[in-house]
Coordinates of C-alpha atoms and ligand atoms in Angstrom, one line a residue:
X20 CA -4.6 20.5 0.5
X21 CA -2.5 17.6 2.8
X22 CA -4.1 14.8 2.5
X23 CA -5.0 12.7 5.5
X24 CA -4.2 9.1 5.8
X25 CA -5.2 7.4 8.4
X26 CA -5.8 3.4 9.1
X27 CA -8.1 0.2 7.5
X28 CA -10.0 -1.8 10.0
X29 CA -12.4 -3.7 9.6
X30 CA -12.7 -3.2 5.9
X31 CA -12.7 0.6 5.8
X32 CA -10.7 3.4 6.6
X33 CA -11.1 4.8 10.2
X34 CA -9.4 7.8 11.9
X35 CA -7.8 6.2 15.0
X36 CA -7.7 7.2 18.5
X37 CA -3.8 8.6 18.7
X38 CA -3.6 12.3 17.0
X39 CA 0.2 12.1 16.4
X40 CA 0.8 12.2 12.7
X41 CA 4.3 12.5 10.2
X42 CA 4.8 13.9 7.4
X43 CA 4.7 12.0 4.2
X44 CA 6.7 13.7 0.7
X45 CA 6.2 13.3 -2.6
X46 CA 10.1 13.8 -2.9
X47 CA 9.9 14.5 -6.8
X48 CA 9.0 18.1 -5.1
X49 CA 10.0 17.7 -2.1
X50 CA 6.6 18.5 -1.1
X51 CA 3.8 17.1 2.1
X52 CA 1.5 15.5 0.3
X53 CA 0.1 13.8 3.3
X54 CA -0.1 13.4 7.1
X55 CA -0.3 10.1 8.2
X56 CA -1.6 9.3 11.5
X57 CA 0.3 7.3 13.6
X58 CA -1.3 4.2 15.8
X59 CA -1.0 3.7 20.1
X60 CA -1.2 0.9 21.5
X61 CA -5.5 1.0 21.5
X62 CA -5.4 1.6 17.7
X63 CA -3.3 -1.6 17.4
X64 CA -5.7 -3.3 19.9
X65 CA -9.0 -2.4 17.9
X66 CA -7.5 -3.8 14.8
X67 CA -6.6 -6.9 16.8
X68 CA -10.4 -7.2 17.8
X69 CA -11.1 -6.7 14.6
X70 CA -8.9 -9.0 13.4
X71 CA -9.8 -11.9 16.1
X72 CA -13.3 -11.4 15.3
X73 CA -13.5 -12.4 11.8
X74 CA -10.5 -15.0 11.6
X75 CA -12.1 -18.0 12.8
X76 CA -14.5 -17.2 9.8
X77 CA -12.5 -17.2 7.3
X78 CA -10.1 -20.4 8.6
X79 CA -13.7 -21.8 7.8
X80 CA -13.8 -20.7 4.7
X81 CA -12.9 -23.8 2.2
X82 CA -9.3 -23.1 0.6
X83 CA -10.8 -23.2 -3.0
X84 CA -13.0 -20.0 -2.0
X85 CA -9.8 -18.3 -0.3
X86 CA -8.4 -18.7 -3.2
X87 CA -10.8 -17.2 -5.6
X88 CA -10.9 -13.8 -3.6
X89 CA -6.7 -14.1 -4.3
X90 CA -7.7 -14.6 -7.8
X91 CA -10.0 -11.7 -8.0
X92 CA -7.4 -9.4 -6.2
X93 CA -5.1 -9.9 -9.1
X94 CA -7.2 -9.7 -11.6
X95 CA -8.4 -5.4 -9.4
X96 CA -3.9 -5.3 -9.3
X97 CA -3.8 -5.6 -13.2
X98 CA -6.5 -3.6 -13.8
X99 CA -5.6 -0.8 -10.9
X100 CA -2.0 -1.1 -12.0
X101 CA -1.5 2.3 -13.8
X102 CA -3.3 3.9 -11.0
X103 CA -0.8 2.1 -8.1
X104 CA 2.1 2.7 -10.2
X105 CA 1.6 6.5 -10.1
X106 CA 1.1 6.8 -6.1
X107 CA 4.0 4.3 -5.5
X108 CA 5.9 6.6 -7.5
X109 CA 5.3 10.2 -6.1
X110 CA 5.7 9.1 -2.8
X111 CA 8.3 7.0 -3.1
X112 CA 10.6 8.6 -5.5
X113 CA 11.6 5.5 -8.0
X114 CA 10.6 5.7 -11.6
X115 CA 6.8 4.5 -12.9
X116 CA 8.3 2.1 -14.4
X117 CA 10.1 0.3 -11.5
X118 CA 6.5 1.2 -9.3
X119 CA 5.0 -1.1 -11.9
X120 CA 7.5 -4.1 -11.2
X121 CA 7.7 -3.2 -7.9
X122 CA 4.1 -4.1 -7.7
X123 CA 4.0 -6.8 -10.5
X124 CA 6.5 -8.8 -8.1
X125 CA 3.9 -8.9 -5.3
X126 CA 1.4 -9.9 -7.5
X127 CA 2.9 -12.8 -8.5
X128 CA 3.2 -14.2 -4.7
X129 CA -0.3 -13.4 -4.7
X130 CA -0.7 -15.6 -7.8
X131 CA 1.0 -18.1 -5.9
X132 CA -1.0 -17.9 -2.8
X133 CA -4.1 -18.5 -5.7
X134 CA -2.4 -22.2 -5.4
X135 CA -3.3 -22.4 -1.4
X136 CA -6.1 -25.7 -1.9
X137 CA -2.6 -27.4 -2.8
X138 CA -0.2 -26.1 -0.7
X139 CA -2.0 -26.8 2.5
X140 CA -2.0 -30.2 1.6
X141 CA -1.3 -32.4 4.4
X142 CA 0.8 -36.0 4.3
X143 CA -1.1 -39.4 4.9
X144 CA 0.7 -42.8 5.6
X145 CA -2.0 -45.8 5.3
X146 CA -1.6 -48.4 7.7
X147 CA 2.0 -47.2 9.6
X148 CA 1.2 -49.8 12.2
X149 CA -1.4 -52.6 12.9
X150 CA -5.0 -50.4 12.2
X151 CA -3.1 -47.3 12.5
X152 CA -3.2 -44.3 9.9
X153 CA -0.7 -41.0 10.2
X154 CA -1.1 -37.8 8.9
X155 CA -0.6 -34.5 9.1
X156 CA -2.7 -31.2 8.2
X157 CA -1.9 -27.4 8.4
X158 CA -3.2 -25.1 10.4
X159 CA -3.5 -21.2 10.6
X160 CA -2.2 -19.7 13.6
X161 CA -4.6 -17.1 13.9
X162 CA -3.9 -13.7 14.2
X163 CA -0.3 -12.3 12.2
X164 CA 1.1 -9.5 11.8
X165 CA 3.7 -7.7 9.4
X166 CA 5.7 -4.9 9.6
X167 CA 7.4 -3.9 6.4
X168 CA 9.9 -0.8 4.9
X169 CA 9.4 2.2 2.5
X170 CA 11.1 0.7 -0.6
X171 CA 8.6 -1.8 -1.6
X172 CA 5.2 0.0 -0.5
X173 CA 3.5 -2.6 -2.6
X174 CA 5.8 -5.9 -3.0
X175 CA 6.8 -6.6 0.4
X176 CA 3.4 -6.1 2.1
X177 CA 2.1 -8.5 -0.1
X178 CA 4.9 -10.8 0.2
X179 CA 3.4 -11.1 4.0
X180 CA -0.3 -10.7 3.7
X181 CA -1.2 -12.5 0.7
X182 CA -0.1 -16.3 2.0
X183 CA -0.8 -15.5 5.6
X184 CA -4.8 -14.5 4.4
X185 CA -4.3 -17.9 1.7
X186 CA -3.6 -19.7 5.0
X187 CA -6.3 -18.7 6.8
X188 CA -4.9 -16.2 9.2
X189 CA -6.0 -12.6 9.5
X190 CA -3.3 -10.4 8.8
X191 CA -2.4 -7.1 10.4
X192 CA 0.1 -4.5 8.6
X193 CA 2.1 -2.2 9.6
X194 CA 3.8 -0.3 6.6
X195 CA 6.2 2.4 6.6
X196 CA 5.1 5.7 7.4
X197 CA 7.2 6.9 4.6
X198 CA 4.8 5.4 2.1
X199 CA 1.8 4.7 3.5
X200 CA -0.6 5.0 0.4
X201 CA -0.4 1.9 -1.6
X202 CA -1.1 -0.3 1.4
X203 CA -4.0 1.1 2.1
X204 CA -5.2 0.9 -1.7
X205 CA -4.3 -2.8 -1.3
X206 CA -6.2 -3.4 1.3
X207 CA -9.4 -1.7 -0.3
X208 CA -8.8 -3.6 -3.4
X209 CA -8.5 -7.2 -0.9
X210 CA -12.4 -6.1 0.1
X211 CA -13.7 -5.2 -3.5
X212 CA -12.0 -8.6 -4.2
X213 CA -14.8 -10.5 -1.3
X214 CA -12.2 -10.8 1.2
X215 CA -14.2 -10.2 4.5
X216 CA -13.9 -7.1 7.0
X217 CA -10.9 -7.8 9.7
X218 CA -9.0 -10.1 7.6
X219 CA -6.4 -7.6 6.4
X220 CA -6.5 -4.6 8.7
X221 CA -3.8 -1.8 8.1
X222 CA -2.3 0.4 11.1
X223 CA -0.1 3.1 10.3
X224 CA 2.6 4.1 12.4
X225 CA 6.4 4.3 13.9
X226 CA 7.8 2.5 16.9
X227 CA 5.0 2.8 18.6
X228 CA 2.6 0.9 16.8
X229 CA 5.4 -2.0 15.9
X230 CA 6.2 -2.4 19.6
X231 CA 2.4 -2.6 20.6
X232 CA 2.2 -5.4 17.7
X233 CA 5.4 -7.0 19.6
X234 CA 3.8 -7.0 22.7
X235 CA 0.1 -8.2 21.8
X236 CA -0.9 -11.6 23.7
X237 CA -3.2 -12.0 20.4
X238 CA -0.7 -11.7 17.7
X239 CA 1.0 -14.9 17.1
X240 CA 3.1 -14.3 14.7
X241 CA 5.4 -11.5 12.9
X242 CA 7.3 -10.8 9.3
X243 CA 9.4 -8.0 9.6
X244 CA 11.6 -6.6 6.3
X245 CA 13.8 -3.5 7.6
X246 CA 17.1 -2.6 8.2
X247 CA 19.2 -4.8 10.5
X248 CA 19.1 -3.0 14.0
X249 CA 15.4 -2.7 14.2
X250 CA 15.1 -6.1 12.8
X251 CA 17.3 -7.6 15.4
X252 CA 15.4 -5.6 17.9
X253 CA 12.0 -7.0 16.5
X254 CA 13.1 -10.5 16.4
X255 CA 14.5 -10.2 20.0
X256 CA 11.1 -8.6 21.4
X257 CA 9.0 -10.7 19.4
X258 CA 10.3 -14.0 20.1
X259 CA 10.9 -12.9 23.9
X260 CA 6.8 -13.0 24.1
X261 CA 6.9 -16.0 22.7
X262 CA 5.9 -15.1 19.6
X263 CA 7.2 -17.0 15.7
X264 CA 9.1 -14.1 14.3
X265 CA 11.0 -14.1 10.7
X266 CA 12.7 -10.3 10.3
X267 CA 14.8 -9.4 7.4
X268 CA 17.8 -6.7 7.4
X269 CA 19.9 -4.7 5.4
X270 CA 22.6 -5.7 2.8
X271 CA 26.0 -5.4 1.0
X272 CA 25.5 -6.9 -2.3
X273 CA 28.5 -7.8 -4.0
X274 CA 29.0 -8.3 -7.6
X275 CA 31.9 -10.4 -8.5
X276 CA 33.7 -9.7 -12.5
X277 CA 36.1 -12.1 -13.4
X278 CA 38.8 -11.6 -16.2
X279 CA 36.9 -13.3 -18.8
X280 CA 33.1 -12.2 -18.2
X281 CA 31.9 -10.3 -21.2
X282 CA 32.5 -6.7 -20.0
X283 CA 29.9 -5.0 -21.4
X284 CA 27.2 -7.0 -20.1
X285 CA 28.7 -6.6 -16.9
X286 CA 28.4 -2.8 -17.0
X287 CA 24.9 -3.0 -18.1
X288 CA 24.3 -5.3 -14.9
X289 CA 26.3 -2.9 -12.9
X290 CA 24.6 0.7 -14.1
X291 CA 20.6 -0.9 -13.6
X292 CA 21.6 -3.1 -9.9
X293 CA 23.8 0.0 -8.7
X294 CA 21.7 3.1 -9.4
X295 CA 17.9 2.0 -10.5
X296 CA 15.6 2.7 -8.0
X297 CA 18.3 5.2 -6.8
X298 CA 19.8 2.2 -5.1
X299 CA 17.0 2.3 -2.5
X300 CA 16.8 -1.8 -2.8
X301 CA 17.9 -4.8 -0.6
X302 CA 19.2 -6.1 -3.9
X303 CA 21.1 -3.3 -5.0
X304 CA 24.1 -3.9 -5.9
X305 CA 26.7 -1.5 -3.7
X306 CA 29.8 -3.4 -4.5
X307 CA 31.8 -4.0 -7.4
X308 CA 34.5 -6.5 -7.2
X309 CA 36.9 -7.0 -10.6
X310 CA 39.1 -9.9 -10.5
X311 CA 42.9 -10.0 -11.4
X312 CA 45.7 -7.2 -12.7
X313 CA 43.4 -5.0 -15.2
X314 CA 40.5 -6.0 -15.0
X315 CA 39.4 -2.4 -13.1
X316 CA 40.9 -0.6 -15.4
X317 CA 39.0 -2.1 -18.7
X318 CA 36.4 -1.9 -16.4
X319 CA 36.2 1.7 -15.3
X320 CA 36.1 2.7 -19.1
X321 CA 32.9 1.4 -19.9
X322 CA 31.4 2.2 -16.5
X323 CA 32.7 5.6 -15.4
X324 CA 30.6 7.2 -18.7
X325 CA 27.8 4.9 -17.8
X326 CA 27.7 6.6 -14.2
X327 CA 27.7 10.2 -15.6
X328 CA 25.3 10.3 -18.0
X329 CA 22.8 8.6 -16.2
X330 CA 19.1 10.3 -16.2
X331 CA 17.8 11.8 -13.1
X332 CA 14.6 12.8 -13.1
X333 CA 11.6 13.3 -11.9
X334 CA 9.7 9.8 -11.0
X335 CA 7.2 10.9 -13.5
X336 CA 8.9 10.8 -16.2
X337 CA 8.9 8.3 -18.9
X338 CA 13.0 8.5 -19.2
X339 CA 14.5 9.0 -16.4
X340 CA 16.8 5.9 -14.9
X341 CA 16.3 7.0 -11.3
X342 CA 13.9 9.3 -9.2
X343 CA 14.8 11.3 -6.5
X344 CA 15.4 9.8 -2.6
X345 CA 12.9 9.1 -0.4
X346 CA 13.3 12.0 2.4
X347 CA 15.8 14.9 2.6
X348 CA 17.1 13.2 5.7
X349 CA 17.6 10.1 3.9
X350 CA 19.5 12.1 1.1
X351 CA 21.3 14.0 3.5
X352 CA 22.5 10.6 5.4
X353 CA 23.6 9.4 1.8
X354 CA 25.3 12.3 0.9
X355 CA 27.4 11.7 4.5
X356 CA 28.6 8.7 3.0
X357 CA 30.2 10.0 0.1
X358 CA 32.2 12.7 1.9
X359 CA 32.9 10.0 4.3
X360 CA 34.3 7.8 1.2
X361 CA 36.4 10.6 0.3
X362 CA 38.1 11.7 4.0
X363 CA 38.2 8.1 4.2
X364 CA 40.5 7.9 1.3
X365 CA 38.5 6.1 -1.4
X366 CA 38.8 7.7 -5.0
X367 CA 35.7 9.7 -6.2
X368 CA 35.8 8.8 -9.3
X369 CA 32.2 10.1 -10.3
X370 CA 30.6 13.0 -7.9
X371 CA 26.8 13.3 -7.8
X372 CA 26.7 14.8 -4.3
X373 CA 25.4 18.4 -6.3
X374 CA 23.0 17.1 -8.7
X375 CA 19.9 19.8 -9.0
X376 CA 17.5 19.4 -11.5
X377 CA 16.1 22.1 -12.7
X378 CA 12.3 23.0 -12.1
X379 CA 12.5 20.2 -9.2
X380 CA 15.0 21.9 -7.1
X381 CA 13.3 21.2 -3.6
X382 CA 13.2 17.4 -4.8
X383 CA 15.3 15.4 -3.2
X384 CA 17.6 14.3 -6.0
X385 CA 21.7 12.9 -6.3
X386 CA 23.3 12.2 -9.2
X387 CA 25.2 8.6 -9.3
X388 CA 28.6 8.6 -7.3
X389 CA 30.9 6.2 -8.1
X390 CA 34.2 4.8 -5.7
X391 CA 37.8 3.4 -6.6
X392 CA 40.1 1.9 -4.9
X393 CA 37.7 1.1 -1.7
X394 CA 38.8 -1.2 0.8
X395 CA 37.4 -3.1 3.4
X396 CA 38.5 -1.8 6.3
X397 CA 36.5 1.7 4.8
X398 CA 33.1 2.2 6.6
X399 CA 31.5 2.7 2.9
X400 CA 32.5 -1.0 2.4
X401 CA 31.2 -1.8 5.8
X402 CA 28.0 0.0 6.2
X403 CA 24.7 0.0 3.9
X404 CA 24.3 3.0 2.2
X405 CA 21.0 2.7 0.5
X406 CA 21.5 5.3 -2.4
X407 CA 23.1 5.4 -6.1
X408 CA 26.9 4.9 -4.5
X409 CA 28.9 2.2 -6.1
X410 CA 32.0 0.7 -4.4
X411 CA 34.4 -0.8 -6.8
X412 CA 37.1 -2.8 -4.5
X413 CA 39.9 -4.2 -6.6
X414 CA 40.5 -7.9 -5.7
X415 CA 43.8 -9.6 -6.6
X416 CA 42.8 -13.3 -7.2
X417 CA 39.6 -15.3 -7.3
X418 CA 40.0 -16.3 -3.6
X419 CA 40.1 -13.1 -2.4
X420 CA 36.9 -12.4 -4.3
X421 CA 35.0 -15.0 -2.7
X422 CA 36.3 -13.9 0.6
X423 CA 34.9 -10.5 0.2
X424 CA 30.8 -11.3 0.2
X425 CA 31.6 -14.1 2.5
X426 CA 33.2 -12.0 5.0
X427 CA 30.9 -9.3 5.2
X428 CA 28.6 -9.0 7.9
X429 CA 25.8 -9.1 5.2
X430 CA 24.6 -11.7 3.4
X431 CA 21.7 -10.7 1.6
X432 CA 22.5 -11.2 -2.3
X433 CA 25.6 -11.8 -4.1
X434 CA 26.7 -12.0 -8.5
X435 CA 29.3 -13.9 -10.2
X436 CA 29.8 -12.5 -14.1
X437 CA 32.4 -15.0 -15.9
X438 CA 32.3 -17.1 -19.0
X439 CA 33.6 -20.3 -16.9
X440 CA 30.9 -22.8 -15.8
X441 CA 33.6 -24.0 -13.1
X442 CA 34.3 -21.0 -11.5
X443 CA 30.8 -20.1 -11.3
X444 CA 29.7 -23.6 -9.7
X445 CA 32.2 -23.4 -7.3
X446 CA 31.4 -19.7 -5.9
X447 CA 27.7 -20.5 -6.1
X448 CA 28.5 -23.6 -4.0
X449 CA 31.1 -21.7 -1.7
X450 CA 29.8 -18.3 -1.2
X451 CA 28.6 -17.3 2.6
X452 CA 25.6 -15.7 0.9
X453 CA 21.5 -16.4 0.8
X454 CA 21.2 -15.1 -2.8
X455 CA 23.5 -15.7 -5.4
X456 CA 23.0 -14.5 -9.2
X457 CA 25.2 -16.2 -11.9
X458 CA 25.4 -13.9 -14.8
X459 CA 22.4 -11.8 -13.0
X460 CA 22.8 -9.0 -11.2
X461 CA 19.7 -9.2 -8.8
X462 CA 19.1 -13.2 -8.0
X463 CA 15.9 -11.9 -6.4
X464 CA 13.5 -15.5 -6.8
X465 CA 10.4 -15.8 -8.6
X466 CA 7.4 -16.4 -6.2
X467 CA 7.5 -20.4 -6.2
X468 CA 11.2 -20.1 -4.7
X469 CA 12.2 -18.4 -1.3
X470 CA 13.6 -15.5 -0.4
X471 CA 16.2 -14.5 2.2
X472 CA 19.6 -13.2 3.1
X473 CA 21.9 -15.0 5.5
X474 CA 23.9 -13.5 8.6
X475 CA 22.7 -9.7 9.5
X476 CA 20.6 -9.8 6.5
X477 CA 18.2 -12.3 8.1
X478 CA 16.4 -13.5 11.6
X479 CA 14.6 -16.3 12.1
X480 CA 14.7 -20.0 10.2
X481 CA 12.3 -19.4 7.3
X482 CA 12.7 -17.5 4.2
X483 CA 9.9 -15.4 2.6
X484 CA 7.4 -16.5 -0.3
X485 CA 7.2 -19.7 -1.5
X486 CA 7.0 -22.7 -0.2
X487 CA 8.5 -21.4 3.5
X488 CA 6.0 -18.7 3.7
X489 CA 3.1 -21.3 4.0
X490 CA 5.2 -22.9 6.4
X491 CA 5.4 -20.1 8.8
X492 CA 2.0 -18.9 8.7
X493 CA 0.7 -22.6 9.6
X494 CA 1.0 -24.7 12.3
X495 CA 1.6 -28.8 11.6
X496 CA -0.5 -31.1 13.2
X497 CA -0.2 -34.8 13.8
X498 CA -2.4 -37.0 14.3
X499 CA -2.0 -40.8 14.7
X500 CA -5.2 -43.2 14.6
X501 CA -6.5 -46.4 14.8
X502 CA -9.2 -48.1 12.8
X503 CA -10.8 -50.5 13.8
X504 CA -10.4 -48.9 17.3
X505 CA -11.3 -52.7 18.6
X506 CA -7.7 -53.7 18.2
X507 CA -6.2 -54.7 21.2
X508 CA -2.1 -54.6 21.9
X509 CA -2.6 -54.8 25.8
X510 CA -1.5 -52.3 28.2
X511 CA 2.3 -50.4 26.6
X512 CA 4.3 -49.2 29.3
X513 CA 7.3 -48.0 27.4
X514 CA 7.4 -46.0 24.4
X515 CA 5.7 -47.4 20.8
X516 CA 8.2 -48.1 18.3
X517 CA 8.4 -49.9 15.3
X518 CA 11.2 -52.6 16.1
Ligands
NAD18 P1 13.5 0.8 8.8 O1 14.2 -0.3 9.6 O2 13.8 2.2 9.1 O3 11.9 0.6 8.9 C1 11.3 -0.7 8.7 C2 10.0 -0.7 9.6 O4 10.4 -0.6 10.9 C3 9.1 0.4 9.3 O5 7.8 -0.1 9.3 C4 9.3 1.4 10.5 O6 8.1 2.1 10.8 C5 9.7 0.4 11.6 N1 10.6 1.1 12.5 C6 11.5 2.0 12.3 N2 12.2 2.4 13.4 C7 11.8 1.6 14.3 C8 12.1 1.4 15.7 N3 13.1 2.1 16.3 N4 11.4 0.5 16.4 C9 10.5 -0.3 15.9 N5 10.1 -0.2 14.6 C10 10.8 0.7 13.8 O7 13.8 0.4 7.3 P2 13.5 1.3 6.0 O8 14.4 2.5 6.0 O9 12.0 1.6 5.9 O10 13.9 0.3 4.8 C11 15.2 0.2 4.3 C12 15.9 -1.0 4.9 O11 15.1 -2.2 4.7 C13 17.2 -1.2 4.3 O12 18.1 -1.6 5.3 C14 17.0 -2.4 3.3 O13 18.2 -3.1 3.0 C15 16.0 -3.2 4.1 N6 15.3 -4.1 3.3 C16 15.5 -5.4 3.4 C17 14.9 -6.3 2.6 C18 15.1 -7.8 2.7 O14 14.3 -8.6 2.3 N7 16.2 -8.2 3.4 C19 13.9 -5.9 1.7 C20 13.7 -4.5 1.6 C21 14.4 -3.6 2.4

């Protein structure tokens, strides 16, 4: 039987008021595992009264005892971690393995928001003037929101909701629809952990829901993690009602081999940032760029029988490098691009357009593809394709490597692999890019550090986790006073200063 999943309000599941619904796959099969329903603007609205209801609560709530419910929450992730895994897996399509780091690398922000007593720590200047004391202190803003993508069903919501609940705010999400299942479980798990009802509601839905969020006087601020055009459009509508809005796109990631990197690592980088998680990642890498006269060539012999023997299977299995796709339209839209590539004029060097594997054969499954001779004028090189497609374009000189990432309309993540500490300081120092990755294919930063692409990879003027996620769910306030109060300067009628 479909299973029904519908939304989390006020700290249990409710069937909402809108009776639209979409499909949800477990693309292993390529079966409908599950409707969910999908939110109008009055759902959105009665999670917003939820939400408004409880948050000046738990603003009250002394950071030591937010934190604890954080600490308890990880402790129900590790031991619910097997039984997340497997969900994020079937309905997403990438491996159990990756399901398990895909959810391990939310964790650890929520780890991080376990450290909320000192990061809301305010600044204090004794005596800055005669009697006169200055600091600062942190504020929730209240209400927040977050609307995140399909290829992190675990990480990226909790990138968003676990330091905007640390904070103090209540926190609405808005997952994909394409993946719908592991939120919810999150958010059950955030109320076994004490977190109170209306804290973190869930709303499931499409375009609807998000532009109900963008339009809601009571929602004062919004994370978005999507591809570029609706992020862009997000950003625009969101700021436009005067809302703070952080939005992060789609990406090109470029990975850079110079003459004298040590090839075989390189490959090994290549195979895993290229084609794990069926390149369905922000970070994958999509772009291969060797440096100088044969360096392709001693390249392409390690990596072309790398590309054709990787394992495709299903995202059960305990061997397979990638799982299928997420939809048949996304594997369809993928598959566009690599007949595109080819009437383009790009060489085909590997074709996994036909891949069937047998017993799955509705799945939604490619085998790696793999591109020569790709240049930048080529839409391949230009657009993001999202699927196990690697791009190698030949560069002539170290220049014109540098040029490539910096050029590109993304700017999401970038690699350098070389044995020379100069060339490598140099591109990390030069490169037009928000990520870079030195001998590391995906730079992606542990929880304490931010993350965030540059140009059409990100909107906005905060990055996400760390130490710029507490900034953007808080407000700063000032305040400037004066003990004794009896001091007397006499009426000021131009500004104070301190000449
Ligand atoms: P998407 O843009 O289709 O959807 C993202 C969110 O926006 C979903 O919640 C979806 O319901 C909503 N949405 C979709 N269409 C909308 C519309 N017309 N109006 C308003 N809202 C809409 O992205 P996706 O396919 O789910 O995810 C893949 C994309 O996300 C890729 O481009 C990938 O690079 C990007 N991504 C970026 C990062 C990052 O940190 N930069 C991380 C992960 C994924």
């Amino acid at each position: 039987m479909t299973e029904a999943i519908h939304h989390f309000i006020d700290g249990k599941p409710v069937s909402g008021r809108s009776t639209r619904t979409s499909d949800v796959y477990w693309p292993m099969t390529g079966e409908v595992a599950a409707k969910v329903a999908l939110a109008d603007a009055a759902d959105v609205r009665s999670a917003v009264e939820s939400a408004k209801a409880a948050q000046p609560g738990w603003a009250a709530t002394n950071p030591q005892r937010r934190a604890r419910v954080m600490m308890k929450f990880v402790d129900l992730l590790n031991r619910d971690m097997d039984k997340l895994a497997d969900r994020l897996a079937r309905e997403h399509g990438k491996t159990l393995a990756d399901a398990k780091g895909d959810i391990q690398r939310g964790l650890e922000v929520a780890e991080f928001a376990c450290g909320i007593p000192h990061l809301l720590k305010g600044d204090y200047t004794e005596g800055a003037g005669p009697g006169i004391d200055l600091y600062s202190m942190r504020q929730p803003l209240g209400v927040v929101a977050g609307i995140t993508p399909f290829n992190f069903p675990a990480m990226i919501p909790l990138w968003k909701a676990a330091p905007a609940i640390a904070c103090g705010n209540a926190f609405i999400l808005k997952p994909s629809e394409r993946a719908p299942s592991v939120p919810m479980m999150l958010a059950a798990l955030m109320i076994e952990a004490g977190l109170p009802p209306g804290i973190l509601n869930v709303v499931n839905g499409d375009k609807v829901a998000v532009d109900a969020i963008l339009d809601d006087p009571d929602i004062m601020a919004v994370g978005f993690v999507g591809s570029s055009t609706i992020a862009q459009y997000v950003y625009a509508r969101g700021a436009a009602n005067g809302k703070r809005v952080q939005c992060f796109g789609g990406a090109k990631n470029h990975m850079i081999i110079m003459p004298d990197a040590d090839l075989d690592l390189a490959t090994d980088a290549l195979i895993g940032a290229g084609y794990g998680s069926a390149g369905e990642r922000c970070m994958a890498i999509s772009v291969a760029v060797p440096v100088g006269p044969g360096t392709a060539e001693r390249l392409l012999v390690k990596l072309v029988p790398r590309v054709e023997s990787l394992k495709v299977g299903p995202s059960t299995s305990l061997d397979a490098d990638l799982g299928p796709l997420v939809t048949k339209a996304h594997l369809d839209k993928v598959r566009g691009y690599v007949d595109l590539g080819v009437s383009e004029g790009a060489n085909l060097v590997v074709d996994g357009r036909d891949f069937k594997l047998q017993g799955y054969e509705n799945g939604f499954y490619m085998g790696g593809c793999l591109f020569d001779h790709v240049t930048p004028d080529m839409r391949i090189y230009k657009e993001e394709i999202f699927g196990p497609v690697l791009s190698v374009v030949r560069a002539k000189d170290y220049d014109e490597a540098l040029r490539l990432p910096s050029e590109h309309e993304y700017g999401n993540g970038v690699a350098i692999f070389t044995r020379d500490g100069d060339t490598a300081r140099d591109f990390a120092a030069r490169v037009n890019v928000g990520m870079v990755g030195i001998n590391v294919p995906i730079p992606v930063p542990l929880a304490y550090y931010t993350f965030g692409g540059w140009k059409r990879s990100g909107f906005g003027d905060l990055n996400q986790h760390g130490p710029d996620a507490i900034r953007f769910y808080t407000k700063t306030k000032t305040i400037t006073s004066r003990w004794p109060s009896g001091i007397r300067a006499g009426a000021e009628f131009s500004i104070p200063t301190m000449k």
